PDB file of C-alpha atoms in Angstrom:
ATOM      1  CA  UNK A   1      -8.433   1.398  -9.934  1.00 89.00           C
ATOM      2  CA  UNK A   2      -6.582   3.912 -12.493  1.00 93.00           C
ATOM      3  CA  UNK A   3      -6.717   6.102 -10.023  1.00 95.00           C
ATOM      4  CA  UNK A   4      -5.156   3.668  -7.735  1.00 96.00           C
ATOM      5  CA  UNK A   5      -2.391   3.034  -9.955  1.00 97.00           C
ATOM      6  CA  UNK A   6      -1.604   6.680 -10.351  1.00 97.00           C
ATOM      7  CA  UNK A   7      -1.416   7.639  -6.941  1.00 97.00           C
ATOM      8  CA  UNK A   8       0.713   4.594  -6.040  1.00 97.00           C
ATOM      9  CA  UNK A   9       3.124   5.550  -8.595  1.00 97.00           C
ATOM     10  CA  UNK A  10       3.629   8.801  -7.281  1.00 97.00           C
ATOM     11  CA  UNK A  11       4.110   7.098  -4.405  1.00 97.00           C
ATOM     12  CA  UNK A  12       7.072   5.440  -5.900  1.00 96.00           C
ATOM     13  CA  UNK A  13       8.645   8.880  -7.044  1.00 96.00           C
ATOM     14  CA  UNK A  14       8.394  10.324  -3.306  1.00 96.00           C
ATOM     15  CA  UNK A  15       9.570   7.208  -1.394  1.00 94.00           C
ATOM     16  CA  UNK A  16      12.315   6.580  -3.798  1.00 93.00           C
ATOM     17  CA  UNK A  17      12.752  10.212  -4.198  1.00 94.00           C
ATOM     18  CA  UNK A  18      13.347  11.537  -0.716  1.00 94.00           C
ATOM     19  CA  UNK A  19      12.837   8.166   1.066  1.00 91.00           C
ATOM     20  CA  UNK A  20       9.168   9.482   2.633  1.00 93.00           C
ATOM     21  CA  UNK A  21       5.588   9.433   1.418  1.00 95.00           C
ATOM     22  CA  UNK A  22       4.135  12.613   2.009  1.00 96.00           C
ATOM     23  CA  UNK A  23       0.779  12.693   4.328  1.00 97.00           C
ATOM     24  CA  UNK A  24      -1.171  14.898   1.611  1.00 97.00           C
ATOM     25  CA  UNK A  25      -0.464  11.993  -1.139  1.00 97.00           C
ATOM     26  CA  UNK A  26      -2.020   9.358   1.538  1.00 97.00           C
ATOM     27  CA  UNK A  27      -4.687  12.141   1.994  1.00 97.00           C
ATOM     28  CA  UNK A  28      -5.722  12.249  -1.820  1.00 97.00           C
ATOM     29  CA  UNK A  29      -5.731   8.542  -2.199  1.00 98.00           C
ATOM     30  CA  UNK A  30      -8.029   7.563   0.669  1.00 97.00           C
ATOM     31  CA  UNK A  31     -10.224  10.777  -0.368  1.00 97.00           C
ATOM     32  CA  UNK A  32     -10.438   9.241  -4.184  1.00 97.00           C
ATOM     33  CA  UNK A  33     -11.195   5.274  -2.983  1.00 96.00           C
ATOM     34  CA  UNK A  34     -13.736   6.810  -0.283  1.00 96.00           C
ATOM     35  CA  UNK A  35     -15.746   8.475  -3.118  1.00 97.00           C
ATOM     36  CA  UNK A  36     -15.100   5.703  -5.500  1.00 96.00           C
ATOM     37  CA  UNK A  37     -16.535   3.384  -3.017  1.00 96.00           C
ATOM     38  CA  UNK A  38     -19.374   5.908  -2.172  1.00 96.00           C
ATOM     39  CA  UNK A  39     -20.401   6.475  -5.467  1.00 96.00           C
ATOM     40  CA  UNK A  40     -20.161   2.461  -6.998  1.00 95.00           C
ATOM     41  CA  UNK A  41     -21.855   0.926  -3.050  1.00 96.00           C
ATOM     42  CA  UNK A  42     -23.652   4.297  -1.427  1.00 96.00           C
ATOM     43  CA  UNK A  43     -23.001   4.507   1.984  1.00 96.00           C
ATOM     44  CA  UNK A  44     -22.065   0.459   2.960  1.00 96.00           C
ATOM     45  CA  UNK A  45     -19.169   0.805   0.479  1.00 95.00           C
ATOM     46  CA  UNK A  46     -18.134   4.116   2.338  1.00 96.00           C
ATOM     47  CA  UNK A  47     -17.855   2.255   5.984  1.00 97.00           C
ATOM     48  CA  UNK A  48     -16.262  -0.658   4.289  1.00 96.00           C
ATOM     49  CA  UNK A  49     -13.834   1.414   2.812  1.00 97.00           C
ATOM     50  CA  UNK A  50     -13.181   2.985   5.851  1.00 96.00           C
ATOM     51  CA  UNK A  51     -13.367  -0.585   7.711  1.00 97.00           C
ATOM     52  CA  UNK A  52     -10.804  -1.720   5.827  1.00 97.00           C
ATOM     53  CA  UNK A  53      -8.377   0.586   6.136  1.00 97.00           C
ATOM     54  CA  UNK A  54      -8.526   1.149   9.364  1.00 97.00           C
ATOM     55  CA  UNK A  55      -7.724  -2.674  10.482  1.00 97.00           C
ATOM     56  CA  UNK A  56      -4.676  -2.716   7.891  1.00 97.00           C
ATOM     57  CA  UNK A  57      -3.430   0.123   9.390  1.00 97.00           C
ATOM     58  CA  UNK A  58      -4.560  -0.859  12.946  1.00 97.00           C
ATOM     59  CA  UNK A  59      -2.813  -4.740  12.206  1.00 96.00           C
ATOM     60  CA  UNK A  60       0.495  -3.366  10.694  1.00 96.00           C
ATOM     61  CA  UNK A  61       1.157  -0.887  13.403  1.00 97.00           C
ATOM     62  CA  UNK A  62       2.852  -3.032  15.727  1.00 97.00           C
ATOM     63  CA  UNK A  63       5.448  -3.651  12.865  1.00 94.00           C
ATOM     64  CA  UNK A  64       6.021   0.106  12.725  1.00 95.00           C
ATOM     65  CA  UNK A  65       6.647   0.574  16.178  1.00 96.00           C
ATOM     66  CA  UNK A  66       9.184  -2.165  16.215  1.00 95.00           C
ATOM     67  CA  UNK A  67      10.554  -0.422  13.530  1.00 90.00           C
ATOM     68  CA  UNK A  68       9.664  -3.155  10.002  1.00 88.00           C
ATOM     69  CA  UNK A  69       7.577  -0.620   8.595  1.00 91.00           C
ATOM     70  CA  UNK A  70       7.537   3.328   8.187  1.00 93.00           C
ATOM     71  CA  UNK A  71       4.431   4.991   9.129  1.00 94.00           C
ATOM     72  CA  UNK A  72       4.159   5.771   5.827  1.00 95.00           C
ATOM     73  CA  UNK A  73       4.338   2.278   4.010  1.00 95.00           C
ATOM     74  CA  UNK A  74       1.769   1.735   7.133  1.00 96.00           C
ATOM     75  CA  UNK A  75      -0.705   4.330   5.880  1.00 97.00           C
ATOM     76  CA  UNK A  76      -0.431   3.832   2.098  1.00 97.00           C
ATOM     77  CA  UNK A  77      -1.253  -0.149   2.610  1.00 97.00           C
ATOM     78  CA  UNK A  78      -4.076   0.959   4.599  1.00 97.00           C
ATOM     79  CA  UNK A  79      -5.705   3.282   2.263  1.00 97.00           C
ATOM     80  CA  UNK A  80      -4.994   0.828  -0.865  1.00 97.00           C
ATOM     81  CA  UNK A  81      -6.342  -1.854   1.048  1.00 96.00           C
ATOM     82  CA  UNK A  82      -9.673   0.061   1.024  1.00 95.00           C
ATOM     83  CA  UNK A  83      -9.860  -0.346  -2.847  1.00 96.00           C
ATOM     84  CA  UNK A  84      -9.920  -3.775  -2.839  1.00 95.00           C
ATOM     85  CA  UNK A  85     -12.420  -6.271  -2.320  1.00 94.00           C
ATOM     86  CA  UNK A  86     -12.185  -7.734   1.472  1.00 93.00           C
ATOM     87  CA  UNK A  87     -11.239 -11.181   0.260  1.00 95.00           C
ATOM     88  CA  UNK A  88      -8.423  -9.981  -1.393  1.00 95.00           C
ATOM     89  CA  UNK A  89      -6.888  -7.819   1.178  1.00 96.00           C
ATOM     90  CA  UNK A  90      -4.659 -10.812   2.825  1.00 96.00           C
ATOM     91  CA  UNK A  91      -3.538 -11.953  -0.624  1.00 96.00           C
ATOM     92  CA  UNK A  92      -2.923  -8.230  -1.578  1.00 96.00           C
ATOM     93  CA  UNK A  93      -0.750  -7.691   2.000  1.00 96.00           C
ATOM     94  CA  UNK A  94       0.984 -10.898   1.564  1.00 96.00           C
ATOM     95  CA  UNK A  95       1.917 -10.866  -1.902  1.00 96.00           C
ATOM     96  CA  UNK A  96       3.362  -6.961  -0.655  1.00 96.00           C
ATOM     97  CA  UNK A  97       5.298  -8.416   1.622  1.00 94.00           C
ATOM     98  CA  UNK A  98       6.605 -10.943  -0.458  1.00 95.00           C
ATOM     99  CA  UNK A  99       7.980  -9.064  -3.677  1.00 95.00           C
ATOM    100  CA  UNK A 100       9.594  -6.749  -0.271  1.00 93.00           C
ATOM    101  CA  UNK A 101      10.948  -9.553   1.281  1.00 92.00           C
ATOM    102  CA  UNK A 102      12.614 -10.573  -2.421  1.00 93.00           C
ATOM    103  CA  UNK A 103      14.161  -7.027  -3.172  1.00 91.00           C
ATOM    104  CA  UNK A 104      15.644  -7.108   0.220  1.00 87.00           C
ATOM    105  CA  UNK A 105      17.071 -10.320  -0.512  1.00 88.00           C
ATOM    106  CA  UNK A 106      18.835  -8.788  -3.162  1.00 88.00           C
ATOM    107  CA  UNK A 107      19.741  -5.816  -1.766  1.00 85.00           C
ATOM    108  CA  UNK A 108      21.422  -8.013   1.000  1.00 84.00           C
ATOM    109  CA  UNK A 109      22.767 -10.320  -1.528  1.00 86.00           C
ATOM    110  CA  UNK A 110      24.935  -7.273  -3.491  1.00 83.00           C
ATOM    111  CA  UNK A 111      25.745  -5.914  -0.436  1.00 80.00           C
ATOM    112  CA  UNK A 112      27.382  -8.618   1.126  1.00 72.00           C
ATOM    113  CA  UNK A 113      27.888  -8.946   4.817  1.00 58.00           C
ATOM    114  CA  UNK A 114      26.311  -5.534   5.207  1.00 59.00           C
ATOM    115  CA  UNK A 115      22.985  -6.398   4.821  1.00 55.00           C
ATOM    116  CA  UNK A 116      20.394  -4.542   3.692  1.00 52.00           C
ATOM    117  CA  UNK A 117      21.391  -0.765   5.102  1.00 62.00           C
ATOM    118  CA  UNK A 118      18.741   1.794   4.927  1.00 69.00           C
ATOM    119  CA  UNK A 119      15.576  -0.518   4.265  1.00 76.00           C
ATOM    120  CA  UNK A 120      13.692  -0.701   0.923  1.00 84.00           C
ATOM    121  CA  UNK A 121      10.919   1.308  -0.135  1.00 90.00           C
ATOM    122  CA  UNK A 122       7.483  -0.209   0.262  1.00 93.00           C
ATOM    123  CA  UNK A 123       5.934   1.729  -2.470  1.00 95.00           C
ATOM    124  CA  UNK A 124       7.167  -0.341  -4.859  1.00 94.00           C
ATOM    125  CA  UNK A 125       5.761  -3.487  -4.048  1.00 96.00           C
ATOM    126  CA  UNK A 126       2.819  -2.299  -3.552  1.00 96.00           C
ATOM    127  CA  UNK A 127       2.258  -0.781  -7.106  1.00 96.00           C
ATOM    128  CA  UNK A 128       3.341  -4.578  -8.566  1.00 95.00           C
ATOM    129  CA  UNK A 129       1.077  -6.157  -5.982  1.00 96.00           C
ATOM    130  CA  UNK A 130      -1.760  -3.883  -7.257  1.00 96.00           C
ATOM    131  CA  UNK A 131      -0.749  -4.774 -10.894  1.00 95.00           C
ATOM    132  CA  UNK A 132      -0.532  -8.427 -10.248  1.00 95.00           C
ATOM    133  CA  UNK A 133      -4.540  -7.956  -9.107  1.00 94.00           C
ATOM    134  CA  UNK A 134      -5.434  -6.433 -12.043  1.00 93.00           C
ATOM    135  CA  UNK A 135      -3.309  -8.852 -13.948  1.00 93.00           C
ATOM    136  CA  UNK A 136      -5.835 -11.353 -12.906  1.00 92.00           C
ATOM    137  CA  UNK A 137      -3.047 -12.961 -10.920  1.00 92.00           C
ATOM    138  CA  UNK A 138      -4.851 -13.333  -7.675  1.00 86.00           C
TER     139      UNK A 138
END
């Protein structure tokens, strides 16, 4: 989970960076929690890995295409999804969702009747979310 945390904060740096997360990033993360998982579970831990990652990704599509999510917010709560335990993945994507939903708020809030121009940066919340699992919060 380290490992985890790293990667997700370099996350951070490219998204708020140059607004983008690059593919080879998303690349070395799912390649690190597909041998973690291999190596703690064998094989089962391998396909649930790869389970999981692919119905995150799979579910949140639809809110890329309408244009919610970038593709890579999509791809980087896919592959961290794959980390966690399966009963913790809808906690993990809501509580994601909701520190995102709060920084928006703000961002809409300073801005006034502009709203929130240009989005927010997913990576973000998904670092805290991670560290609020860790935390022991959920």
């Amino acid at each position: 989970m380290a490992a985890l945390c790293v990667f997700l904060a370099a996350a951070c740096r490219y998204d708020y960076g140059e607004r983008r997360i690059p593919n080879n990033l998303i690349i070395w993360t799912a390649a690190a929690g597909a041998v973690w998982r291999l190596w703690n579970e064998r094989a089962p831990g391998l396909l649930w890995y790869l389970g999981q990652a692919v119905l995150v990704m799979a579910i949140l599509y639809p809110l890329f295409k309408i244009g919610g999510l970038g593709a890579g917010d999509v791809k980087l709560l896919g592959v961290t999804a794959g980390y966690l335990p399966a009963e913790k993945i809808l906690v993990f994507l809501f509580c994601s969702l909701l520190v995102a939903a709060m920084i928006s708020v703000v961002k809409m809030w300073k801005r006034g009747a502009g709203g929130a121009q240009g989005g927010i940066c997913l990576s973000g919340p998904v670092l805290v979310s991670v560290l609020l699992l860790l935390g022991g919060v959920y």
